[in-house]
Short mmCIF file of C-alpha atoms in Angstrom, two decimals:
data_model
loop_
_atom_site.label_atom_id
_atom_site.label_comp_id
_atom_site.label_asym_id
_atom_site.label_seq_id
_atom_site.Cartn_x
_atom_site.Cartn_y
_atom_site.Cartn_z
CA MET P 1 90.51 124.45 122.57
CA PRO P 2 89.32 124.71 118.98
CA LYS P 3 85.71 125.46 118.20
CA PRO P 4 83.78 122.56 116.65
CA ASP P 5 84.08 123.91 113.11
CA GLU P 6 87.83 124.37 113.36
CA ASN P 7 88.12 120.88 114.75
CA ARG P 8 86.12 119.53 111.82
CA GLU P 9 88.36 121.34 109.35
CA ARG P 10 91.44 119.84 110.95
CA LYS P 11 89.91 116.39 110.71
CA MET P 12 89.10 116.89 107.07
CA LEU P 13 92.68 117.82 106.29
CA ASP P 14 94.43 115.00 108.12
CA GLY P 15 92.91 112.13 106.18
CA SER P 16 89.61 111.37 107.87
CA GLU P 17 87.84 112.19 104.60
CA THR P 18 88.85 108.68 103.58
CA VAL P 19 86.15 107.25 105.81
CA GLU P 20 83.98 105.10 103.58
CA LEU P 21 80.38 103.95 103.88
CA LEU P 22 79.86 100.83 101.80
CA VAL P 23 76.25 100.14 100.85
CA CYS P 24 75.11 96.78 99.50
CA ILE P 25 72.96 97.50 96.45
CA LYS P 26 71.80 93.89 96.12
CA CYS P 27 70.06 93.71 99.50
CA ARG P 28 66.38 92.83 99.32
CA GLY P 29 65.60 93.60 102.96
CA ASP P 30 62.06 92.34 103.50
CA ALA P 31 61.24 92.34 99.79
CA LEU P 32 60.29 89.00 98.28
CA PRO P 33 62.57 87.30 95.74
CA ASP P 34 60.10 87.95 92.91
CA ASP P 35 59.49 91.59 93.78
CA GLU P 36 60.39 93.71 90.81
CA GLY P 37 61.83 97.20 90.66
CA GLU P 38 64.74 98.83 92.43
CA ARG P 39 66.07 96.73 95.27
CA PRO P 40 65.88 98.19 98.78
CA GLY P 41 69.67 98.24 98.99
CA ALA P 42 69.89 100.20 95.76
CA VAL P 43 67.24 102.62 97.06
CA LEU P 44 69.24 103.09 100.26
CA HIS P 45 72.42 103.74 98.32
CA ARG P 46 70.74 106.19 95.94
CA ARG P 47 69.24 108.23 98.76
CA LEU P 48 72.51 108.36 100.70
CA ALA P 49 74.45 109.32 97.57
CA GLU P 50 71.94 112.07 96.76
CA GLU P 51 72.02 113.57 100.25
CA GLY P 52 75.67 112.88 100.96
CA VAL P 53 77.27 112.45 104.38
CA GLU P 54 79.85 115.14 105.10
CA GLY P 55 83.38 113.78 105.06
CA VAL P 56 82.25 110.25 104.19
CA ARG P 57 82.67 108.59 100.82
CA ILE P 58 79.62 106.53 99.84
CA THR P 59 80.41 103.43 97.81
CA PRO P 60 78.02 100.90 96.28
CA VAL P 61 78.99 97.23 96.70
CA GLU P 62 77.49 94.14 95.13
CA CYS P 63 76.75 91.95 98.15
CA LEU P 64 78.28 92.20 101.60
CA SER P 65 77.11 88.60 102.28
CA ASN P 66 74.71 89.51 105.05
CA CYS P 67 71.68 88.66 102.96
CA THR P 68 69.50 87.41 105.84
CA ARG P 69 69.80 90.64 107.80
CA GLY P 70 69.89 93.35 105.09
CA CYS P 71 69.88 96.04 104.07
CA THR P 72 73.57 96.03 104.92
CA VAL P 73 76.26 98.69 105.16
CA ALA P 74 79.87 98.80 106.35
CA LEU P 75 82.00 101.64 107.68
CA ARG P 76 85.76 101.59 107.24
CA GLY P 77 88.84 103.72 106.84
CA PRO P 78 92.63 103.47 107.11
CA GLY P 79 93.77 102.66 110.66
CA ARG P 80 90.18 102.09 111.79
CA TRP P 81 88.07 99.18 112.89
CA THR P 82 85.64 98.16 110.14
CA TYR P 83 82.01 97.69 111.22
CA VAL P 84 79.18 95.90 109.40
CA TYR P 85 75.60 96.86 110.25
CA GLY P 86 72.35 95.36 109.03
CA ALA P 87 68.56 95.65 109.10
CA PHE P 88 68.26 99.01 107.37
CA GLU P 89 65.28 99.74 105.13
CA GLY P 90 65.68 101.26 101.70
CA GLU P 91 62.88 103.77 102.25
CA GLY P 92 63.44 104.08 106.00
CA ASP P 93 64.60 107.02 108.09
CA LEU P 94 68.19 107.77 107.17
CA SER P 95 69.00 109.74 110.32
CA PRO P 96 70.28 106.86 112.52
CA LEU P 97 72.57 105.71 109.72
CA ARG P 98 73.79 109.24 109.04
CA GLU P 99 74.35 109.89 112.73
CA GLY P 100 76.23 106.63 113.20
CA ALA P 101 78.41 107.34 110.16
CA LEU P 102 79.29 110.80 111.48
CA ARG P 103 80.17 109.42 114.92
CA TYR P 104 82.37 106.84 113.25
CA ARG P 105 84.01 109.52 111.11
CA ASP P 106 84.83 111.52 114.25
CA ALA P 107 86.38 108.57 116.11
CA ALA P 108 90.01 108.32 114.96
CA ASP P 109 90.15 104.52 115.35
CA GLY P 110 86.51 103.93 114.43
CA LEU P 111 85.65 102.86 117.98
CA VAL P 112 82.57 104.85 119.00
CA PRO P 113 81.67 104.44 122.70
CA TRP P 114 78.65 102.16 123.08
CA ARG P 115 76.39 104.82 124.57
CA GLU P 116 77.14 107.20 121.70
CA ARG P 117 76.05 104.78 119.02
CA PRO P 118 72.54 105.14 117.60
CA GLU P 119 70.22 102.46 118.94
CA HIS P 120 69.99 100.86 115.49
CA PHE P 121 73.78 100.43 115.48
CA ARG P 122 73.76 98.89 118.97
CA LYS P 123 71.08 96.39 117.99
CA ASN P 124 72.23 95.48 114.50
CA CYS P 125 75.98 95.13 114.53
CA ILE P 126 76.82 92.15 112.34
CA ALA P 127 80.60 92.03 112.74
CA ARG P 128 83.70 94.13 113.13
CA ILE P 129 87.28 93.74 111.91
CA PRO P 130 90.35 95.34 113.50
CA PRO P 131 92.58 97.69 111.50
CA LEU P 132 95.50 96.12 109.68
CA MET K 1 103.83 75.45 83.82
CA PRO K 2 105.29 75.28 87.33
CA LYS K 3 104.70 72.23 89.49
CA PRO K 4 102.41 72.81 92.48
CA ASP K 5 105.30 73.12 94.94
CA GLU K 6 107.11 75.68 92.84
CA ASN K 7 103.89 77.60 92.48
CA ARG K 8 103.46 77.57 96.26
CA GLU K 9 106.98 78.89 96.74
CA ARG K 10 106.31 81.71 94.31
CA LYS K 11 103.15 82.59 96.20
CA MET K 12 105.02 82.65 99.47
CA LEU K 13 107.58 85.08 98.08
CA ASP K 14 105.23 87.55 96.45
CA GLY K 15 103.34 88.57 99.56
CA SER K 16 100.59 86.00 99.97
CA GLU K 17 102.11 85.07 103.32
CA THR K 18 100.37 88.17 104.59
CA VAL K 19 97.05 86.33 104.55
CA GLU K 20 95.72 86.56 108.07
CA LEU K 21 93.25 84.42 109.99
CA LEU K 22 91.75 86.44 112.84
CA VAL K 23 90.29 84.36 115.65
CA CYS K 24 87.98 85.86 118.28
CA ILE K 25 89.25 84.67 121.66
CA LYS K 26 86.21 85.99 123.54
CA CYS K 27 83.63 83.82 121.74
CA ARG K 28 81.59 81.60 124.03
CA GLY K 29 80.01 79.52 121.26
CA ASP K 30 77.37 77.43 122.99
CA ALA K 31 78.97 77.84 126.43
CA LEU K 32 76.82 79.49 129.08
CA PRO K 33 77.75 82.92 130.45
CA ASP K 34 78.70 81.46 133.82
CA ASP K 35 80.79 78.62 132.41
CA GLU K 36 84.30 78.90 133.77
CA GLY K 37 87.59 78.00 132.16
CA GLU K 38 89.07 78.77 128.77
CA ARG K 39 86.54 80.21 126.38
CA PRO K 40 85.75 78.21 123.23
CA GLY K 41 87.17 81.02 121.09
CA ALA K 42 90.44 80.93 123.05
CA VAL K 43 90.56 77.14 122.67
CA LEU K 44 90.05 77.46 118.92
CA HIS K 45 92.81 80.05 118.67
CA ARG K 46 95.23 78.00 120.78
CA ARG K 47 94.73 74.88 118.69
CA LEU K 48 95.13 76.75 115.41
CA ALA K 49 98.24 78.53 116.67
CA GLU K 50 99.73 75.23 117.85
CA GLU K 51 99.12 73.43 114.57
CA GLY K 52 99.69 76.42 112.30
CA VAL K 53 98.22 76.92 108.83
CA GLU K 54 100.92 77.11 106.14
CA GLY K 55 101.29 80.60 104.74
CA VAL K 56 98.62 82.06 107.01
CA ARG K 57 99.28 84.30 110.00
CA ILE K 58 97.00 83.46 112.94
CA THR K 59 96.01 86.46 115.05
CA PRO K 60 93.92 86.56 118.24
CA VAL K 61 91.31 89.33 118.43
CA GLU K 62 89.18 90.44 121.35
CA CYS K 63 85.66 90.32 119.88
CA LEU K 64 84.68 90.37 116.24
CA SER K 65 81.14 91.40 117.28
CA ASN K 66 79.44 88.28 116.02
CA CYS K 67 78.65 87.06 119.53
CA THR K 68 75.36 85.33 118.66
CA ARG K 69 76.95 83.10 116.01
CA GLY K 70 80.42 82.35 117.40
CA CYS K 71 83.00 81.05 117.48
CA THR K 72 84.01 83.60 114.90
CA VAL K 73 86.97 84.02 112.56
CA ALA K 74 87.87 86.37 109.71
CA LEU K 75 90.19 85.94 106.74
CA ARG K 76 91.86 88.94 105.17
CA GLY K 77 94.92 90.13 103.30
CA PRO K 78 96.09 93.09 101.20
CA GLY K 79 94.10 93.44 97.97
CA ARG K 80 91.66 90.72 99.05
CA TRP K 81 88.04 90.53 100.07
CA THR K 82 87.72 90.05 103.84
CA TYR K 83 85.36 87.28 104.97
CA VAL K 84 83.82 86.69 108.40
CA TYR K 85 82.69 83.18 109.30
CA GLY K 86 80.90 81.93 112.39
CA ALA K 87 79.57 78.87 114.20
CA PHE K 88 82.90 77.14 114.82
CA GLU K 89 83.42 75.07 117.97
CA GLY K 90 86.50 75.44 120.11
CA GLU K 91 87.01 71.70 120.40
CA GLY K 92 85.53 70.89 117.00
CA ASP K 93 87.14 69.46 113.87
CA LEU K 94 89.63 72.00 112.56
CA SER K 95 89.81 70.58 109.05
CA PRO K 96 87.00 72.62 107.40
CA LEU K 97 88.49 75.82 108.81
CA ARG K 98 92.00 74.87 107.74
CA GLU K 99 90.80 73.87 104.27
CA GLY K 100 88.83 77.09 103.85
CA ALA K 101 91.81 79.17 104.99
CA LEU K 102 94.11 77.43 102.49
CA ARG K 103 91.63 77.95 99.64
CA TYR K 104 91.41 81.61 100.58
CA ARG K 105 95.19 81.87 100.71
CA ASP K 106 95.43 80.45 97.19
CA ALA K 107 92.83 82.84 95.70
CA ALA K 108 94.68 86.05 94.84
CA ASP K 109 91.66 88.28 95.51
CA GLY K 110 90.23 86.13 98.31
CA LEU K 111 87.25 85.10 96.17
CA VAL K 112 87.00 81.31 96.37
CA PRO K 113 84.43 79.83 93.96
CA TRP K 114 81.30 78.77 95.85
CA ARG K 115 81.66 75.06 95.07
CA GLU K 116 85.23 75.04 96.33
CA ARG K 117 84.36 76.40 99.75
CA PRO K 118 83.98 73.92 102.61
CA GLU K 119 80.31 73.37 103.47
CA HIS K 120 80.81 75.09 106.82
CA PHE K 121 81.97 78.23 105.00
CA ARG K 122 79.01 78.13 102.62
CA LYS K 123 76.54 77.85 105.49
CA ASN K 124 78.11 80.22 107.99
CA CYS K 125 79.33 83.27 106.12
CA ILE K 126 78.52 86.28 108.30
CA ALA K 127 79.72 89.12 106.07
CA ARG K 128 82.35 90.10 103.55
CA ILE K 129 84.09 93.40 102.80
CA PRO K 130 85.71 94.34 99.48
CA PRO K 131 89.41 95.21 99.29
CA LEU K 132 90.32 98.88 99.70
#
C-alpha cells in the first residue's frame, strides 16, 4: 500500500495532471450590469491562477453560458465526466472550490462520491457530461 | 461551389457524423416523483431514436445533473463546443430540438450564430464547455 505522497506521484505521472479547471472570466455573479472594474469571474480566475491547484490546469474561458448562476467553473479531463458548478463569488472563500477540484483530480473517472463533495458542489451542480 | 447535397456528403465523410446528441433518460420534467411509467426523458430519447436525426448519433445517458430544468440534452463532438439544453418535454414537439441539432451538426466548431438557434435553444441553454 503506497503512502499518500507516493500515490500522488504515481497519479501525476500517469496523466491526471491533465485535469482542467475552466473558469468563466465574464461572470458577473451578483454584480450589476453597469458595475465597473474587474468582473467577479475574472477575480476568481486571477486568484486561482495565483495560488494554483496542485495537478490541475487552470484555464480562463469567455462564457460558460451559465450567466444566471455565476460565477461558473467546469472540471474536466480525458476519460472523465465533465462537471459544471455555479454560484461562486470572485472574492469568496476559495477552499470549497479547491477541495472539490482536488477530489475530482483524485477520482480517475471524475465521479466523486456524493458525501465527499464539498457542500457548495452538492448544492450548485449545474450539469455534467459523460466522457467521450 | 458544391450544391447543398454534395456539401452534406462531404461533411458526412470528414467526421461530422460523430456529432452526438446525449439525452438524459432519468429526467422527470414536470412529472411528480411518484408518477409511474416511462419517464419523460426516456420518452424523449425513445422518440428521437425512433425518428433519428441525420448525421447525429443519439445516446441515452443516466442523468446530466440538470434535474431542476429537465428534460435535458447535450450536443457535442470532437473539436466542438459542448452545449447543454433543458426544459424539453418527453411528449412535446421534437422539431425545435431536431432543428437545433442539425444547425449544431452543420457548424464545424459547434458555435451556431444566436439568431440561427431555435427559440427554445436561446431560452434554455444551461451551460457550454469549450473544445479540448
